[in-house]
Short mmCIF file of C-alpha atoms in Angstrom, two decimals:
data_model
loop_
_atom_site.label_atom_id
_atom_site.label_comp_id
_atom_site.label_asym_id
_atom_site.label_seq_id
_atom_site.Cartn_x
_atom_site.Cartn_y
_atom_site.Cartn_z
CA UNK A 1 -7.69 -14.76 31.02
CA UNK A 2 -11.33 -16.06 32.08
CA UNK A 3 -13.24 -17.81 29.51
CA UNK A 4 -14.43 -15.33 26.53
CA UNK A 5 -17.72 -15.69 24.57
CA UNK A 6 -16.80 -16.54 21.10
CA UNK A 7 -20.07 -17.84 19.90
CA UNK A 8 -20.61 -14.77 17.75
CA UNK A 9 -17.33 -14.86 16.34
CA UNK A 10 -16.00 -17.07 13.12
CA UNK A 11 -14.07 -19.64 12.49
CA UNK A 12 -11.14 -20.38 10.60
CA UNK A 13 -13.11 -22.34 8.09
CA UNK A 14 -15.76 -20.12 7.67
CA UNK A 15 -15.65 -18.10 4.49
CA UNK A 16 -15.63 -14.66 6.37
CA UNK A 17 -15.98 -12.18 3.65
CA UNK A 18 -15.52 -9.13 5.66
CA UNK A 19 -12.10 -9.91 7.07
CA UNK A 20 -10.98 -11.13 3.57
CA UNK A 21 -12.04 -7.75 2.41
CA UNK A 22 -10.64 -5.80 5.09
CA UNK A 23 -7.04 -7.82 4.77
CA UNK A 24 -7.08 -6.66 0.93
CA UNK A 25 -8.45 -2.84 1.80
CA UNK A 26 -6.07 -2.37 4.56
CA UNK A 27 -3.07 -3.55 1.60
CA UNK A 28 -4.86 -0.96 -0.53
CA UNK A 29 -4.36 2.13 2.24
CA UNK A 30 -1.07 1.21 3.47
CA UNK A 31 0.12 1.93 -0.12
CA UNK A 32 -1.75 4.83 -0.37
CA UNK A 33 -0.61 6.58 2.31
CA UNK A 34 3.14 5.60 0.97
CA UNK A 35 2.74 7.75 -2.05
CA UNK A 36 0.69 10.43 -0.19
CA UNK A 37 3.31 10.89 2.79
CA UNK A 38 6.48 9.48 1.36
CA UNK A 39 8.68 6.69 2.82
CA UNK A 40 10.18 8.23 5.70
CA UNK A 41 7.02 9.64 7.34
CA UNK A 42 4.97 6.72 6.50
CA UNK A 43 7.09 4.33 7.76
CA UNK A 44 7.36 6.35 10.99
CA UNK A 45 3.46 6.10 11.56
CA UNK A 46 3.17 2.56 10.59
CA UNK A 47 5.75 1.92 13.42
CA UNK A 48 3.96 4.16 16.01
CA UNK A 49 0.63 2.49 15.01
CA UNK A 50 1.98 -1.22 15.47
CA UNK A 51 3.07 -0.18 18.54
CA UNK A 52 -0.75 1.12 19.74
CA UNK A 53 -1.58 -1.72 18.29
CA UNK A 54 0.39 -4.39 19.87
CA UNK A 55 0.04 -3.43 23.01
CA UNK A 56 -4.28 -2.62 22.77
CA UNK A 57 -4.43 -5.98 21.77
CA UNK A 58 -2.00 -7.40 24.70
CA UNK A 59 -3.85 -5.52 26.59
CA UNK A 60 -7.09 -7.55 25.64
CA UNK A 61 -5.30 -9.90 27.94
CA UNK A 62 -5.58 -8.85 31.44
CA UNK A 63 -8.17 -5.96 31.36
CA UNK A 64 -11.82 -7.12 31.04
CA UNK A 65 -13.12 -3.79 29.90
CA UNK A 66 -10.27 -3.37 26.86
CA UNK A 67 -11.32 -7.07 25.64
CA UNK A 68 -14.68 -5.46 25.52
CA UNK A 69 -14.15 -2.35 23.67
CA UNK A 70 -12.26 -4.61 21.01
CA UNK A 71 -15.26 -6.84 20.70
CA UNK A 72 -17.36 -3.43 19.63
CA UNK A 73 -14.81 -2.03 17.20
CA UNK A 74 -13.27 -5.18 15.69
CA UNK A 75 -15.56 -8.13 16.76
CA UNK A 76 -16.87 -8.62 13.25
CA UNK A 77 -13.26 -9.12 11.55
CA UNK A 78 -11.87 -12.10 14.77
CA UNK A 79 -11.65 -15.42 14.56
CA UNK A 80 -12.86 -17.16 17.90
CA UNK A 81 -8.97 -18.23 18.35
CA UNK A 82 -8.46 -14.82 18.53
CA UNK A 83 -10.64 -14.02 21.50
CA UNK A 84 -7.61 -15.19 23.78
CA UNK A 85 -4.76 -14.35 21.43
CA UNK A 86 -3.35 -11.94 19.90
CA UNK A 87 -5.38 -10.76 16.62
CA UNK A 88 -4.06 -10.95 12.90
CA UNK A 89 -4.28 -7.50 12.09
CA UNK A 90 -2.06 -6.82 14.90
CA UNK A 91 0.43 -9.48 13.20
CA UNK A 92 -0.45 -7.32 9.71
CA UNK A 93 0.43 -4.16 10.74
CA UNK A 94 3.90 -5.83 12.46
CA UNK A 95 5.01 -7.85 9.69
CA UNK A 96 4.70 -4.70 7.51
CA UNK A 97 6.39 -2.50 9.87
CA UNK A 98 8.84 -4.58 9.78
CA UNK A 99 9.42 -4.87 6.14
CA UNK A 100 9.10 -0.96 5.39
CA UNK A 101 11.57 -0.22 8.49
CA UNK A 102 14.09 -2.49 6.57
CA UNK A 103 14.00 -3.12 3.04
CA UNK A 104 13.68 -0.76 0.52
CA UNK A 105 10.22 0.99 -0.13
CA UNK A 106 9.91 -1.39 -3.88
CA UNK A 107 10.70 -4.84 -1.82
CA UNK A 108 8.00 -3.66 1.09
CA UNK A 109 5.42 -2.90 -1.61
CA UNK A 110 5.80 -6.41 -2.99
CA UNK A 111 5.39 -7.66 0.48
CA UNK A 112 2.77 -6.04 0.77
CA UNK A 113 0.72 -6.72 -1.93
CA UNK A 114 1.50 -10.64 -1.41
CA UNK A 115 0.27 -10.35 1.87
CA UNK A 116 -2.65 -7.87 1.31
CA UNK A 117 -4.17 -9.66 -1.89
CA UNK A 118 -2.55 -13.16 -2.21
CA UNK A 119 -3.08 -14.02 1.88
CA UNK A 120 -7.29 -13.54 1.71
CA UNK A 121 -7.36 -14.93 -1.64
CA UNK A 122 -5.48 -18.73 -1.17
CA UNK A 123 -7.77 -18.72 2.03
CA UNK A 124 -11.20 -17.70 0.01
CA UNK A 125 -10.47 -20.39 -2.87
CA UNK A 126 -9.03 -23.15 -0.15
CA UNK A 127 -12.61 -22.86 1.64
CA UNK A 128 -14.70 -23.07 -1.14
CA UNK A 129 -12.43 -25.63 -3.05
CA UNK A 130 -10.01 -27.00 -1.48
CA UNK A 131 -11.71 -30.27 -0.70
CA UNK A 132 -11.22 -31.28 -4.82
CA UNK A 133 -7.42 -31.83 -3.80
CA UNK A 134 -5.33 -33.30 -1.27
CA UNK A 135 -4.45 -30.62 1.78
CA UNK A 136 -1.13 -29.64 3.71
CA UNK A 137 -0.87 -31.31 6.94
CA UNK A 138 -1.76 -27.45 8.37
CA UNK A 139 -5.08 -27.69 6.19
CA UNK A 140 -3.91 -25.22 3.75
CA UNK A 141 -4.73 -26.01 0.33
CA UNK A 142 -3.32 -26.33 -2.77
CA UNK A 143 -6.12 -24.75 -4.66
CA UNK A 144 -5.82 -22.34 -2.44
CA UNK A 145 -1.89 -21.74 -2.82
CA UNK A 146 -2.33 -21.69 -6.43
CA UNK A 147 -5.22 -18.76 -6.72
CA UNK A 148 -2.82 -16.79 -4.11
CA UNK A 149 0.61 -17.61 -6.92
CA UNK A 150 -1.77 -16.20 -9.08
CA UNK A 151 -3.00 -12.97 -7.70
CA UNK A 152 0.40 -12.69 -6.41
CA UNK A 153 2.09 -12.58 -10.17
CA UNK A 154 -0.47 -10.18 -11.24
CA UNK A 155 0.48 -7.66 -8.37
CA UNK A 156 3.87 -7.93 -8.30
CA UNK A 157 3.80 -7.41 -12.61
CA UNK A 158 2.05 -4.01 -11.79
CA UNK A 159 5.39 -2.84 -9.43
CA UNK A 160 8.11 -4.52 -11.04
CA UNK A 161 6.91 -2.57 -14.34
CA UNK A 162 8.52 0.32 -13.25
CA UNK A 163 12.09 -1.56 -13.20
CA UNK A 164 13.64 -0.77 -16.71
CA UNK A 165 16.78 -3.21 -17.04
CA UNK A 166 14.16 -6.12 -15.45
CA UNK A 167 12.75 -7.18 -18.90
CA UNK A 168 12.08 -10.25 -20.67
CA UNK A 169 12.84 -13.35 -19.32
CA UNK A 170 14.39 -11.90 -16.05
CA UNK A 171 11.49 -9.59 -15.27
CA UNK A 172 9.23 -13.03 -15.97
CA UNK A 173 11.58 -15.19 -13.36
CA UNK A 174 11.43 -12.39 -10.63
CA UNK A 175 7.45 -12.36 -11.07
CA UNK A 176 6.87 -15.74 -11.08
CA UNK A 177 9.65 -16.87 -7.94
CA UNK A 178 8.70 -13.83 -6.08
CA UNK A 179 5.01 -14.67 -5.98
CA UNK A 180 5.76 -18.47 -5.48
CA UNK A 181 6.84 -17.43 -2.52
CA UNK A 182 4.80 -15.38 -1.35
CA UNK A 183 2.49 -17.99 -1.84
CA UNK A 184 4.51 -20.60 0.20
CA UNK A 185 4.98 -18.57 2.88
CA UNK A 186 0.83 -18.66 3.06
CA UNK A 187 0.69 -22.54 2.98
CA UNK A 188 4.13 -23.23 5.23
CA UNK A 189 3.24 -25.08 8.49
CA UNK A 190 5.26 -22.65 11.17
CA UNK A 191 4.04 -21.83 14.29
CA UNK A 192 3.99 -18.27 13.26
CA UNK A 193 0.81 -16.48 12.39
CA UNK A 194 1.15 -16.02 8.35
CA UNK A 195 0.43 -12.44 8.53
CA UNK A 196 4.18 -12.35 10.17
CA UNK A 197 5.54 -14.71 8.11
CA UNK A 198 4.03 -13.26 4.51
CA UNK A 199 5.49 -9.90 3.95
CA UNK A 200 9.13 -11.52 5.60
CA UNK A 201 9.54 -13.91 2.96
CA UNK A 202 8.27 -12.26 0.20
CA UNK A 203 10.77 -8.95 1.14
CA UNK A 204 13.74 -11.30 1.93
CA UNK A 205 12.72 -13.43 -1.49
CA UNK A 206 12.30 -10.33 -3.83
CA UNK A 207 15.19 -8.66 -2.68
CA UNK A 208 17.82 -12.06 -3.47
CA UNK A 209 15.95 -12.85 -6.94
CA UNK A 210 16.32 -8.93 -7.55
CA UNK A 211 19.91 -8.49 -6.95
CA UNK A 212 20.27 -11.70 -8.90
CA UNK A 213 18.91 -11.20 -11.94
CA UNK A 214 20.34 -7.23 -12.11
CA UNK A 215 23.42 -8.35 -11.12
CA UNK A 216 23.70 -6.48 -7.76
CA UNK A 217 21.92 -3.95 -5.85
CA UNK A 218 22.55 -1.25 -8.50
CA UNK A 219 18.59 -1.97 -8.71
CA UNK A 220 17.80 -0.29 -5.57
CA UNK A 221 17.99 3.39 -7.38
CA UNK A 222 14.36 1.54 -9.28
CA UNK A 223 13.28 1.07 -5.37
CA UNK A 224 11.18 4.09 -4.71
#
C-alpha cells in the first residue's frame, strides 16, 4: 500500500471518546437485535456482515478509492495504525461472530458485554490514569484493568441473574472469575488485536466456570 495520510486520525493514546462510545453502542445493538430476531437469524446476519466487513476493509488494501470511501464513513472512529491495517471494528464484529456461531447465546452475551463495555472502559481509565501505577510491558494499565473487572462484574451480574441454581457464593465466583478474565484478556500482551481475543476468552472462561460450579452443562437449558 502507498503511504496513507493519517494526520487527521488518533492515536492509541489519545482519549478518543467517539470510538469508546461507538465500541460500547455497537455492544448495546448487537444485543438488541438478539432479542428482536432470535439466535438463529441473528447469528446468521452477524456472520454475513463480518464477512462484508472483512473483506471492505481488506479491500482498503489494494484499491485507492475503497481506502477513501472508508476514510468518509469511518475516519472519525481509526486509529492512524489502522490506516494500513485492518480496523478494530472489523476484529469486533469477528470475534463476536465467532462466539455467537459457537457457544451458546448466554456465554456470547457475556462475551459480549466484556468486550462491548469492559474493552473502552480499561482503555478510558488507563489514559487518564494509568500513569499513578506501574504499566504492562504492552502499556496496558492496571488502573485500567481494574475499572474494566469492574464494569465487567456489573454486566455479567445483570445476565447471570436469570440463572436460578447459580446463587450465592457460586453465582458470586462465576461473576467475579468471569469478568477477571475478561479483563485479562484486555491487558494480555498477544499479538492479536484484543477485540479478537476479548469475547474468546471470556466465552471459553464463562462456559468452564459455568459447567463447574452447576455441575455440568445441565445449565445450558438457562442459556437463551
Amino acid at each position: 500500500m502507498a503511504d496513507v495520510d493519517v494526520s487527521d486520525l488518533h492515536g492509541h493514546s489519545d482519549l478518543h471518546v467517539a470510538r469508546k462510545v461507538f465500541h460500547a453502542i455497537n455492544g448495546i445493538i448487537m444485543l438488541s437485535c438478539h432479542y428482536l430476531f432470535g439466535h438463529k437469524l441473528f447469528t446468521k446476519g452477524l456472520l454475513l456482515i463480518s464477512i462484508v466487513f472483512t473483506i471492505a476493509d481488506f479491500s482498503r488494501s489494494y484499491l485507492p478509492f475503497a481506502q477513501k470511501i472508508a476514510r468518509k464513513l469511518i475516519g472519525f472512529l481509526m486509529r492512524k495504525e489502522e490506516a494500513k491495517q485492518m480496523t478494530g471494528s472489523t476484529f469486533y464484529m469477528i470475534g463476536c461472530a465467532i462466539v455467537f456461531l459457537f457457544f451458546p447465546p448466554l456465554i456470547a452475551k457475556v462475551a459480549t458485554v466484556h468486550l462491548a463495555f469492559g474493552d473502552p472502559i480499561a482503555s478510558f481509565f488507563g489514559i487518564l490514569f494509568g500513569d499513578r501505577m506501574p504499566r504492562l510491558s504492552n502499556g496496558k494499565s492496571l488502573i485500567g484493568t481494574a475499572a474494566a473487572w469492574m464494569v465487567n462484574m456489573a454486566a455479567t451480574a445483570c445476565l447471570l441473574a436469570g440463572v436460578q441454581p447459580l446463587a450465592g457464593g457460586a453465582f458470586a465466583a462465576a461473576v467475579i472469575i468471569t469478568s477477571l478474565f475478561g479483563a485479562l484478556a484486555e491487558a494480555c500482551p498477544l499479538p492479536v488485536n484484543d477485540n479478537l481475543v476479548i469475547p474468546l476468552v471470556s466465552a471459553a472462561t464463562t462456559q468452564v466456570v459455568l459447567t463447574m460450579a452447576l455441575g455440568g452443562p445441565h445449565w445450558m437449558s438457562y442459556a437463551f
